Short mmCIF file of C-alpha atoms and ligand atoms in Angstrom, two decimals:
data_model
loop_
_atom_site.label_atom_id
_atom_site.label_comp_id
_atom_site.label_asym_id
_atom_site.label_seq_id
_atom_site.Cartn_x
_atom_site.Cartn_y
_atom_site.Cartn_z
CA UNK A 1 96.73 124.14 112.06
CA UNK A 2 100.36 123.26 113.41
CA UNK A 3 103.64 121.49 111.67
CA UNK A 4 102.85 117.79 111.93
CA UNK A 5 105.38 115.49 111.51
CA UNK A 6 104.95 111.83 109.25
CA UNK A 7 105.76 108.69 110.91
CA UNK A 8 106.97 105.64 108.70
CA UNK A 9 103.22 104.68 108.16
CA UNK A 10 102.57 108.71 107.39
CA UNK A 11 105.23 109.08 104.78
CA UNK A 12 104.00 105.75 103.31
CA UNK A 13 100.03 107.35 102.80
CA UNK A 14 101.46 110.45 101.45
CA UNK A 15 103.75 108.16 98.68
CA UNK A 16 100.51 106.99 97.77
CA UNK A 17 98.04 110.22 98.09
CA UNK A 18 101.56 112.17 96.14
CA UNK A 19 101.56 109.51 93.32
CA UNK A 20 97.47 109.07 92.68
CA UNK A 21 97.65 113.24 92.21
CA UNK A 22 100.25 112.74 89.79
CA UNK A 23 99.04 110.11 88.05
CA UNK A 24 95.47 112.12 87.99
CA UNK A 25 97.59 114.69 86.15
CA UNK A 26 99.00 112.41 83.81
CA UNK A 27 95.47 110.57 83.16
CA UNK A 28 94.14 114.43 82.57
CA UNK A 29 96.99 115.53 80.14
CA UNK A 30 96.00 114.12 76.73
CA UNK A 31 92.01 115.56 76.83
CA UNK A 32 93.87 119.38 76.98
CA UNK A 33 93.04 120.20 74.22
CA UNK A 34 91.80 123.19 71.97
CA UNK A 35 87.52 123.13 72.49
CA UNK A 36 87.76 121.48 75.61
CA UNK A 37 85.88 123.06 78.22
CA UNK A 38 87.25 123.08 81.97
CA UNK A 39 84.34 121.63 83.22
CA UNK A 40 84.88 118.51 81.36
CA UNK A 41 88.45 118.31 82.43
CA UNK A 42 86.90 118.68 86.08
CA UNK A 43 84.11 115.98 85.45
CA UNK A 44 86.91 113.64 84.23
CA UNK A 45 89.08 114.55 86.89
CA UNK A 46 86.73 113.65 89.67
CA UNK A 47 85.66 110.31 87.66
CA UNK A 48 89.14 109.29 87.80
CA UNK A 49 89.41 110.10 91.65
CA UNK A 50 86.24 108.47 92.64
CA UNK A 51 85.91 105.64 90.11
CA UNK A 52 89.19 104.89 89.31
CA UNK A 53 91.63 105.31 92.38
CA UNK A 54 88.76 105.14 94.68
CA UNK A 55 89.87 108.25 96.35
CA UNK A 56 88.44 111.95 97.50
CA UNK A 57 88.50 115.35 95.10
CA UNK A 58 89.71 117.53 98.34
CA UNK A 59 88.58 120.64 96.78
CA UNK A 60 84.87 119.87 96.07
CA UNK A 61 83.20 121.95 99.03
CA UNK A 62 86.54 122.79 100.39
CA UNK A 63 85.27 125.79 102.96
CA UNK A 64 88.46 127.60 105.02
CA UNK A 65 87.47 130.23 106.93
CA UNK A 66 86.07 133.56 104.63
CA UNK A 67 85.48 131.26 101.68
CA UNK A 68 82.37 129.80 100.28
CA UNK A 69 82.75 126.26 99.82
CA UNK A 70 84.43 125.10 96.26
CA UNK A 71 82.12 123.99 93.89
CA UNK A 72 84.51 121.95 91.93
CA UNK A 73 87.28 119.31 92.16
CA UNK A 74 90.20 121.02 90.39
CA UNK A 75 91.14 124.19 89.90
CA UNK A 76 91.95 125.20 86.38
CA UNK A 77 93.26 128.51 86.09
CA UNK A 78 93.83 130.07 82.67
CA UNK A 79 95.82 132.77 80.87
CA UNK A 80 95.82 135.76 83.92
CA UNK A 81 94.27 133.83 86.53
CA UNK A 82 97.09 133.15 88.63
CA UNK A 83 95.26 130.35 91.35
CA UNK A 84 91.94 129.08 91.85
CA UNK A 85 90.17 129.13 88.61
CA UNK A 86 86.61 127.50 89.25
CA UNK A 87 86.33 124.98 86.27
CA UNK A 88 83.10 126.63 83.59
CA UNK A 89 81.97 125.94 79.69
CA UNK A 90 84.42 127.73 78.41
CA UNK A 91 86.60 125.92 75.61
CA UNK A 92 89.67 126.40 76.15
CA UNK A 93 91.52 127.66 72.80
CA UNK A 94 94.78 127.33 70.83
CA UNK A 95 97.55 129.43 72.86
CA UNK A 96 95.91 129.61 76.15
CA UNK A 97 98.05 128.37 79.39
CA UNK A 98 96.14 126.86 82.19
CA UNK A 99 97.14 125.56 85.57
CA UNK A 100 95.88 122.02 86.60
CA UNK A 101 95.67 121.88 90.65
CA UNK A 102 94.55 118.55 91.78
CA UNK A 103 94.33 117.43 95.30
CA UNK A 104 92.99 113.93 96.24
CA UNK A 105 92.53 112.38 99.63
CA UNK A 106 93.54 108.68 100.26
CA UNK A 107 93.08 106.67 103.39
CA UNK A 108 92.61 110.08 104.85
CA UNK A 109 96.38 111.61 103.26
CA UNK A 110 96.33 114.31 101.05
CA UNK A 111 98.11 114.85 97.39
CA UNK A 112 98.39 118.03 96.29
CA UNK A 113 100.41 118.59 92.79
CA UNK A 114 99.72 121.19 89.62
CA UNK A 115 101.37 121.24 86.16
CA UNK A 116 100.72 124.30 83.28
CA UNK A 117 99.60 122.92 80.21
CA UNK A 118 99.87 125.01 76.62
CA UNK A 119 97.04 124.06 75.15
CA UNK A 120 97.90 123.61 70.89
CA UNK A 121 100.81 125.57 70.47
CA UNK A 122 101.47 128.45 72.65
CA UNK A 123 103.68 131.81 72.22
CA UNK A 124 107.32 132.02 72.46
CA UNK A 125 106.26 134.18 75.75
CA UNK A 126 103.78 131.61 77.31
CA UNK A 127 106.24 129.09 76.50
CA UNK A 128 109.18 130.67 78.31
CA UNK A 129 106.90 131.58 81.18
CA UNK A 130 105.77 127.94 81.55
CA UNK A 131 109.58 126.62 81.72
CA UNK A 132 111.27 129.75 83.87
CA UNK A 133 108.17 128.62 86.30
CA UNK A 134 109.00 125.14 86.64
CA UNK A 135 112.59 125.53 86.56
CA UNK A 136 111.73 128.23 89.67
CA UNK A 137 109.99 125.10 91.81
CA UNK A 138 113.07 122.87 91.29
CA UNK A 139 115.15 125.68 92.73
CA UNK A 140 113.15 125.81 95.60
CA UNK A 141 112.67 122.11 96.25
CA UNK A 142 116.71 121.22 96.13
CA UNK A 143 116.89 123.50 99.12
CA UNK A 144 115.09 120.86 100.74
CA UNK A 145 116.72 119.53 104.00
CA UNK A 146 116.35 119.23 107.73
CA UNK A 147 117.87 122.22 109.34
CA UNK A 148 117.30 124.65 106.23
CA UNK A 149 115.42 127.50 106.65
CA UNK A 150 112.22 128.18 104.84
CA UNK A 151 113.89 131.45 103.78
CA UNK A 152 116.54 129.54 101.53
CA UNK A 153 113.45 128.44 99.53
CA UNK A 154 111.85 131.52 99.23
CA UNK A 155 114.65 132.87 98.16
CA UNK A 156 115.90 130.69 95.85
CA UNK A 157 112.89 130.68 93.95
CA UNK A 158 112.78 134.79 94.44
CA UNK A 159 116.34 135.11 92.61
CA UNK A 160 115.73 132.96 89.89
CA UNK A 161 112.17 134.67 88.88
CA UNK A 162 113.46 138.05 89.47
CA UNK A 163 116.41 137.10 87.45
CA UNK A 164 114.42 136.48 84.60
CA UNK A 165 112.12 139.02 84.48
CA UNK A 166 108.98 137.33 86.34
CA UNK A 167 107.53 138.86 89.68
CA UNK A 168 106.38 136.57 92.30
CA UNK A 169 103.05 136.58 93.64
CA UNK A 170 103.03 137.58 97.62
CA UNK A 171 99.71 136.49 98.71
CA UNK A 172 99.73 132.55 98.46
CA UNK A 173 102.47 130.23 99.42
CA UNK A 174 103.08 126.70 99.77
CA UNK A 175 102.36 124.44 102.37
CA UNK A 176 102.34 122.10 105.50
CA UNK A 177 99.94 119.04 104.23
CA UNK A 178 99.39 115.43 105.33
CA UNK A 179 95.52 114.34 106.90
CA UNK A 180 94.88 118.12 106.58
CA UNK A 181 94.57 120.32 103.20
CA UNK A 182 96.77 123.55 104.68
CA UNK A 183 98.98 122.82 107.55
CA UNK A 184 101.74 125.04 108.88
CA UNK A 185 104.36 125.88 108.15
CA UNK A 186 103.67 128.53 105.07
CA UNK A 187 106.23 128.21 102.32
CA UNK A 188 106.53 131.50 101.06
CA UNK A 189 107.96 132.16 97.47
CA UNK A 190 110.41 134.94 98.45
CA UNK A 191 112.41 135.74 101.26
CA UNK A 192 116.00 135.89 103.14
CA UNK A 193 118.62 132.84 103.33
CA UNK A 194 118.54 132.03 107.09
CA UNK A 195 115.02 133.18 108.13
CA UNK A 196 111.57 131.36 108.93
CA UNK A 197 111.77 128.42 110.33
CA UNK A 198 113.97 125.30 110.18
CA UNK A 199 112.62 122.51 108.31
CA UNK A 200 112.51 119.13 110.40
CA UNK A 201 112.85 115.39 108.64
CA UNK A 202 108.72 113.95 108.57
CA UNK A 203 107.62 117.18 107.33
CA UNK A 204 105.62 116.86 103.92
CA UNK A 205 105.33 120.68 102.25
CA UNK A 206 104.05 121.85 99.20
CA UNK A 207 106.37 124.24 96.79
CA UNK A 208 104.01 126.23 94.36
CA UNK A 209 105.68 129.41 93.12
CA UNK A 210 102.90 131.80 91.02
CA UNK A 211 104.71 133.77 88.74
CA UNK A 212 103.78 136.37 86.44
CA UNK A 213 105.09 138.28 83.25
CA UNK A 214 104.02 141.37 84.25
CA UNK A 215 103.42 142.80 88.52
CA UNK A 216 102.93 140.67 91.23
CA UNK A 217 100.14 142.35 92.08
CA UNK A 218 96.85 140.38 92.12
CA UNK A 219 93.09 140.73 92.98
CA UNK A 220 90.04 138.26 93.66
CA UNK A 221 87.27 137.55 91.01
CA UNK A 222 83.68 138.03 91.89
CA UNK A 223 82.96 134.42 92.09
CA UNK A 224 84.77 134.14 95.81
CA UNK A 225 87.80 132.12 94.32
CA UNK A 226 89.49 132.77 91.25
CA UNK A 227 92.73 134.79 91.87
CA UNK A 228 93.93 137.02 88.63
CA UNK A 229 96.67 139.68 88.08
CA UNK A 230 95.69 143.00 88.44
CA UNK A 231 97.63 144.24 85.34
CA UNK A 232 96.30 141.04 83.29
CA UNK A 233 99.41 139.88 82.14
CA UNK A 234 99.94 135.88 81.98
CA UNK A 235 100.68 134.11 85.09
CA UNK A 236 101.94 130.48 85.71
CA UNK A 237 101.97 127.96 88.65
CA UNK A 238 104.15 124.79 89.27
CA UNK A 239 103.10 122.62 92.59
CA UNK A 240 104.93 119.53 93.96
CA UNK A 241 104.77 117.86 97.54
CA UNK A 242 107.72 117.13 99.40
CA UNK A 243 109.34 114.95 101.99
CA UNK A 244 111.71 117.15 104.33
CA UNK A 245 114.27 114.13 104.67
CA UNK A 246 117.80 114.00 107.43
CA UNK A 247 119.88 114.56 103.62
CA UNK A 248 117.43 116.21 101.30
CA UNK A 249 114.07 115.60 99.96
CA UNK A 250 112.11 113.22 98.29
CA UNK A 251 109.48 114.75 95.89
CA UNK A 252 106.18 112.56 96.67
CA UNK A 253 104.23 113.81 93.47
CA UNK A 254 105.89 112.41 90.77
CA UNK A 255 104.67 109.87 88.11
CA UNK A 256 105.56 108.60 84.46
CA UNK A 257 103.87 111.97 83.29
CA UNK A 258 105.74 114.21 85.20
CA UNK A 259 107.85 116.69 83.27
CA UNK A 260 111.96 115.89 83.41
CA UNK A 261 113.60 117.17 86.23
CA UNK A 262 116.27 119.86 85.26
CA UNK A 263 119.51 118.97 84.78
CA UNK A 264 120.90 121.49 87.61
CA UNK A 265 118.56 119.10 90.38
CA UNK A 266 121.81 116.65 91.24
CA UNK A 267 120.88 113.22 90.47
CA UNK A 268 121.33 111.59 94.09
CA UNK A 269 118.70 113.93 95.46
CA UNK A 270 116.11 113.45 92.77
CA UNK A 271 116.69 109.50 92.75
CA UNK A 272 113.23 109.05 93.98
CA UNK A 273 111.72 109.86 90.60
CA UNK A 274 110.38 106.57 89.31
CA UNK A 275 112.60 107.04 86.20
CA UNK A 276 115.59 109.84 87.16
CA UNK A 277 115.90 111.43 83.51
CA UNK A 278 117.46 114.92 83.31
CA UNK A 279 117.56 117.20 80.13
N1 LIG B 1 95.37 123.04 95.54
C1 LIG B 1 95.48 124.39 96.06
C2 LIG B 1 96.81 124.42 96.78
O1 LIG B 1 97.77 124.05 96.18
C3 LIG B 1 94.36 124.77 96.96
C4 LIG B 1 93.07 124.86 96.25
S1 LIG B 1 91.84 125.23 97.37
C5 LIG B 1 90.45 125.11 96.41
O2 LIG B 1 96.97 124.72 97.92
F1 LIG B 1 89.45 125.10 97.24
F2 LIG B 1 90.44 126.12 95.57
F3 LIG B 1 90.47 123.99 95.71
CO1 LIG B 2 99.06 123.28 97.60
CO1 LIG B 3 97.45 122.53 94.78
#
């Protein structure tokens, strides 16, 4: 799948595909809590998509290559499961930390966003591997900008886990997106200032570091999907899509639910948050 680049009526259809996966997030956010079971969130999730913004679940039988098709419409990974979680009865419990991906497709643009949720109240531990995470995306999106090199984001977000204490996962990366899921280029989490290639203005990309307390080493469930750490210690995941732009960026996947932006993002660059609070 190669680089495409968004036109003005692209970039408008992935504002709109950006904010309905935000605002799916937002809609989700309040029913996370303790007893809950994943499969609800997913049922509610795809009720929303369908129902309510008359738009697509992307991952319900989502087949690449070597995969069996998804059987659900989020992903909801919990605790050590680091990408992928297949939604099940489970309840989810006091302390856990689970990763909400959604994608939805609208007028044929995709809108791919995730945000970690502590469900009740979560360990000092969870809690600091929640923020570091997040903080780690923002690093990597405000190196946004025709003519950088995807290296500067990799790195970026690299230094700042690694200078914390967190490992980054190796195996899945960000990515190209727009009337396809995955597109090139891959945005890998780690890397050297100055390498990769050179972003271009019309690219949309996805930034979704995985990081984890313990090794980055990972391994595959049985069920065909669900990504965990091999050493079992707690893993996080932050996703927002992006508009490579001539002077920066312009995150596409924010809503009145998203989290504040960190006060180190300057101000000018995230202006295109619908309200452009810092802590
Ligand atoms: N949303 C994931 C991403 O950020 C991809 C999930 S693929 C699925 O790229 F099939 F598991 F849904
Ligand atoms: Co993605
Ligand atoms: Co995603």
């Amino acid at each position: 799948m190669t680089i495409t680049y968004k036109d003005a009526e692209g970039i408008a259809g992935m504002r709109v595909a950006g904010r309905l996966a935000a605002e799916l997030l937002d809609y989700l956010t309040p029913f996370v809590k303790p007893g809950i079971t994943t499969n609800e969130l997913d049922k509610l999730a795809d009720d929303y998509t369908t129902q309510v913004q008359h738009a697509i679940s992307a991952p319900l039988n989502y087949a690449p290559s070597g995969h069996n098709p998804y059987p659900k419409s989020i992903c909801t990974s919990v605790n050590h499961q680091v990408c992928h979680g297949i939604p099940n009865d489970k309840p989810l419990k006091k302390g856990d930390i689970v990763n909400i991906d959604v994608t939805v497709i609208k007028d044929g643009w995709h809108g791919d966003s995730s945000r970690m949720f502590i469900v009740g109240e979560g360990s000092v531990a969870a809690k600091r591997l929640c923020a570091l995470t997040y903080e780690a995306m923002w690093h990597g999106i405000v190196k946004v900008k025709a003519g950088a090199y995807l290296g500067d984001i990799g790195h970026a977000i690299q230094t700042f886990a690694e200078g914390h204490g967190l490992s980054v996962v190796r195996e899945f990366c960000g990515h190209g997106i727009g009337r396809n899921f995955h597109e090139e280029p891959q945005v890998l989490h780690y890397g050297k200032p100055g390498t990769l290639d050179q972003l271009k203005a019309g690219m949309t990309i996805t930034i979704e570091p995985m990081l984890n307390i313990g090794r980055k080493e990972i391994k595959e469930l049985g069920d065909g999907w669900a990504i965990v750490t091999k050493d079992r210690s707690l893993s996080a995941q932050w996703e927002h899509m992006v508009l490579v732009t001539e002077t920066g960026y312009e995150v596409l996947t924010l809503s009145a639910g998203s989290p504040p932006i960190p006060a180190f993002v300057p101000v000018a660059a995230a202006a295109s948050a619908p309200s452009p609070t810092t802590v």
